[in-house]
Tab-separated table of C-alpha atoms in Angstrom:
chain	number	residue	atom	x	y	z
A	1	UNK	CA	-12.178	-52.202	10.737
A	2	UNK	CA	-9.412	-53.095	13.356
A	3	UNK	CA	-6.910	-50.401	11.555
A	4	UNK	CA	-9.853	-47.667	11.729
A	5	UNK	CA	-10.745	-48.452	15.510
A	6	UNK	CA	-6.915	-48.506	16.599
A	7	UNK	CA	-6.573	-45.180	14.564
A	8	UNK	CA	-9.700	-44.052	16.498
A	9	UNK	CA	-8.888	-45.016	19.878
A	10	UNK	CA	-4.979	-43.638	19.922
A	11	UNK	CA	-5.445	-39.864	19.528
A	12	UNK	CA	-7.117	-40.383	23.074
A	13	UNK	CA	-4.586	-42.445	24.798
A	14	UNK	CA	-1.382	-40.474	23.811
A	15	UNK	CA	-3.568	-37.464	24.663
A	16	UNK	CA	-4.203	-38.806	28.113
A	17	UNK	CA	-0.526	-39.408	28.369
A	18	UNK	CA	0.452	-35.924	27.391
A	19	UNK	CA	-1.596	-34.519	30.125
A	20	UNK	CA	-0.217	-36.874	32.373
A	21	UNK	CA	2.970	-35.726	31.187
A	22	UNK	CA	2.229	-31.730	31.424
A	23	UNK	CA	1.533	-32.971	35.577
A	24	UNK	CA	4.374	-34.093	36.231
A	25	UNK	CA	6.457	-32.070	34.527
A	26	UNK	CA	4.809	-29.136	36.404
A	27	UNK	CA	5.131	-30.684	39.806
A	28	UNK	CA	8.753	-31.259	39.238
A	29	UNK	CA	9.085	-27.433	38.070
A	30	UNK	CA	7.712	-26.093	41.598
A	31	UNK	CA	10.974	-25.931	43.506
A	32	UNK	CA	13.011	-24.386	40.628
A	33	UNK	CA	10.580	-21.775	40.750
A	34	UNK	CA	9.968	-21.211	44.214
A	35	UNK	CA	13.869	-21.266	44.323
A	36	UNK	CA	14.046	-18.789	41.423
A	37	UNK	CA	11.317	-16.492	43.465
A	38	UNK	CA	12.790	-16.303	46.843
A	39	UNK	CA	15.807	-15.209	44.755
A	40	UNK	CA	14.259	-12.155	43.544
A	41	UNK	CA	14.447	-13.516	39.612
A	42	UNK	CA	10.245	-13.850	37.791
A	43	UNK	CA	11.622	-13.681	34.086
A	44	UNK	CA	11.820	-17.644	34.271
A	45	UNK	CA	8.326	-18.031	35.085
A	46	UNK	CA	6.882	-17.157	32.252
A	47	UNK	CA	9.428	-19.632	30.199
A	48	UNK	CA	8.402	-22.130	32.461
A	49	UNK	CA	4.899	-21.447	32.086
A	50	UNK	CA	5.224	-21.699	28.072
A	51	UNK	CA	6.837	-25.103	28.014
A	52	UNK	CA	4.842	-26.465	30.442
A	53	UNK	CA	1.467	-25.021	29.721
A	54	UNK	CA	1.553	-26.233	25.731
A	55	UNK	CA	1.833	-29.586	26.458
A	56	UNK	CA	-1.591	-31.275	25.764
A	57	UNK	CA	-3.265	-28.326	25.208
A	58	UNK	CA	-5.756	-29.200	22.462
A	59	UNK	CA	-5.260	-33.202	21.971
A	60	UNK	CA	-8.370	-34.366	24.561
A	61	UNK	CA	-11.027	-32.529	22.130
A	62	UNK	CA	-13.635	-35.482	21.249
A	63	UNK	CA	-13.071	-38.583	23.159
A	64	UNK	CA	-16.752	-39.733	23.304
A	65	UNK	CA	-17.217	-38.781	19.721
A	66	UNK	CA	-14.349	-40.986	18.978
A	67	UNK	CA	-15.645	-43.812	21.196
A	68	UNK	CA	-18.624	-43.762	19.335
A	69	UNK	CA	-17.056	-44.016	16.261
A	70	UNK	CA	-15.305	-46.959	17.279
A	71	UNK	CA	-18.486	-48.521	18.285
A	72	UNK	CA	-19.827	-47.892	14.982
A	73	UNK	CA	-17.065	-49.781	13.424
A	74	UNK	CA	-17.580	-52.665	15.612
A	75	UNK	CA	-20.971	-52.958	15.343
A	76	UNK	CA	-20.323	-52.632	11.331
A	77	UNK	CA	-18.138	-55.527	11.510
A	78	UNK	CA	-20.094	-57.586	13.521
A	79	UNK	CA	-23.402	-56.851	11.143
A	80	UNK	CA	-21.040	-57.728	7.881
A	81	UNK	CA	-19.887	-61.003	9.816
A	82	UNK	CA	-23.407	-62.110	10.336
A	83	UNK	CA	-24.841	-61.267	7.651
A	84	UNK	CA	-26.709	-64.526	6.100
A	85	UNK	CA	-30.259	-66.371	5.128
A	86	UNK	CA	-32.816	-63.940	4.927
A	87	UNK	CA	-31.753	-60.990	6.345
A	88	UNK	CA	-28.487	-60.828	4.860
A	89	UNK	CA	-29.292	-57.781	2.685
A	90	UNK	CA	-30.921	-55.999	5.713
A	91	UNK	CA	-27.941	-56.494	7.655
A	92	UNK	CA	-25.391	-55.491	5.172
A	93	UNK	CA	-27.187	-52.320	4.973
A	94	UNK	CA	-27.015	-51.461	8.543
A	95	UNK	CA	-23.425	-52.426	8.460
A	96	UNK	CA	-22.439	-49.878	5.771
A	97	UNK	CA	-24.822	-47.422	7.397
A	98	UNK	CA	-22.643	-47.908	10.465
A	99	UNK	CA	-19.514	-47.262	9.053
A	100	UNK	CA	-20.617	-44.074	7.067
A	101	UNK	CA	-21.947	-43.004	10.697
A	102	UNK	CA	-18.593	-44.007	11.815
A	103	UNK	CA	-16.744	-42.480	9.001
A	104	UNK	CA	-18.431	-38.972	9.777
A	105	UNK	CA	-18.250	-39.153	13.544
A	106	UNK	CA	-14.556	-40.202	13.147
A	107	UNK	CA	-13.610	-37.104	10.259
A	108	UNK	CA	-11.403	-37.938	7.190
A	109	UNK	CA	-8.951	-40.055	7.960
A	110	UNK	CA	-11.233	-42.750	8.926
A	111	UNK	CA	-12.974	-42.367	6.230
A	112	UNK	CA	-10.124	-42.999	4.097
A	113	UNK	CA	-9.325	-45.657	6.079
A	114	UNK	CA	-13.055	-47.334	6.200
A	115	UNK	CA	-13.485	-46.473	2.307
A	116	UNK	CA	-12.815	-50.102	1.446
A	117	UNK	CA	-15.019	-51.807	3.741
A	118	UNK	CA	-17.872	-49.318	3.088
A	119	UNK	CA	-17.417	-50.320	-0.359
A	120	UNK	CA	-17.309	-54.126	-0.492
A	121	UNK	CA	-20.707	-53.774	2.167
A	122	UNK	CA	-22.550	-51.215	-0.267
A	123	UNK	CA	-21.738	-54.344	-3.382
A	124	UNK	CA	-22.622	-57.204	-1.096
A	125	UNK	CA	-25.808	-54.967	-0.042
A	126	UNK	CA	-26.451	-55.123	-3.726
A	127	UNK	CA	-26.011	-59.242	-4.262
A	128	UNK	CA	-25.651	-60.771	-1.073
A	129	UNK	CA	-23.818	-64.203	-1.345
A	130	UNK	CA	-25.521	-67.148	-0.407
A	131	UNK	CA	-24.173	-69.109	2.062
């Protein structure tokens, strides 16, 4: 669960830092081109513009949906941890139903990476251990 939620929650920190990144870089790019502009030359800008302007462009696509697939895995790993007496079945169940819910929200890799878990929760669903 750890692996899936660090997978999860990475795509939207480097993302964050890329568009940090695409910032700065186009703050420090100003001068050059006002220099380059008040010297008559434009073919630069639209280099500029290019490198620039594709950094980041499509990484920031579903942060909340990926947030909420983290939380899914949490609270799947919490429900699996306490999971005992009575309700242990009950409990199990809403722990694999998490992590399916997280495994969709979160798209294939996830999944692949939550396969396990979903697994051992769907057989100790099945015959809960008593403990």
């Amino acid at each position: 669960m750890g692996c899936a939620i660090a997978l999860l929650m990475m795509a939207p920190l480097i993302g964050g830092l890329f568009v940090l990144l695409r910032d700065v870089f186009g703050a420090l790019t100003l001068p050059f081109s006002l220099l380059f502009g008040m010297a008559g030359r434009d073919d630069h800008a639209a280099a500029l513009g290019h490198v620039v302007g594709a950094m980041g462009s499509d990484l920031l696509r579903h942060p909340l949906r990926a947030l909420c697939a983290a939380a899914l895995c949490g609270a799947s790993a919490v429900l699996s941890i306490l999971a005992r007496g009575r309700g242990a079945r009950a409990m199990l169940m809403g722990a694999a139903t998490a992590s399916a819910g997280a495994a969709w929200l979160g798209g294939y890799p996830v999944a692949l990476v939550l396969a396990p878990g979903f697994v051992t929760e769907c057989l100790c669903a099945v015959r809960p251990a008593e403990r």
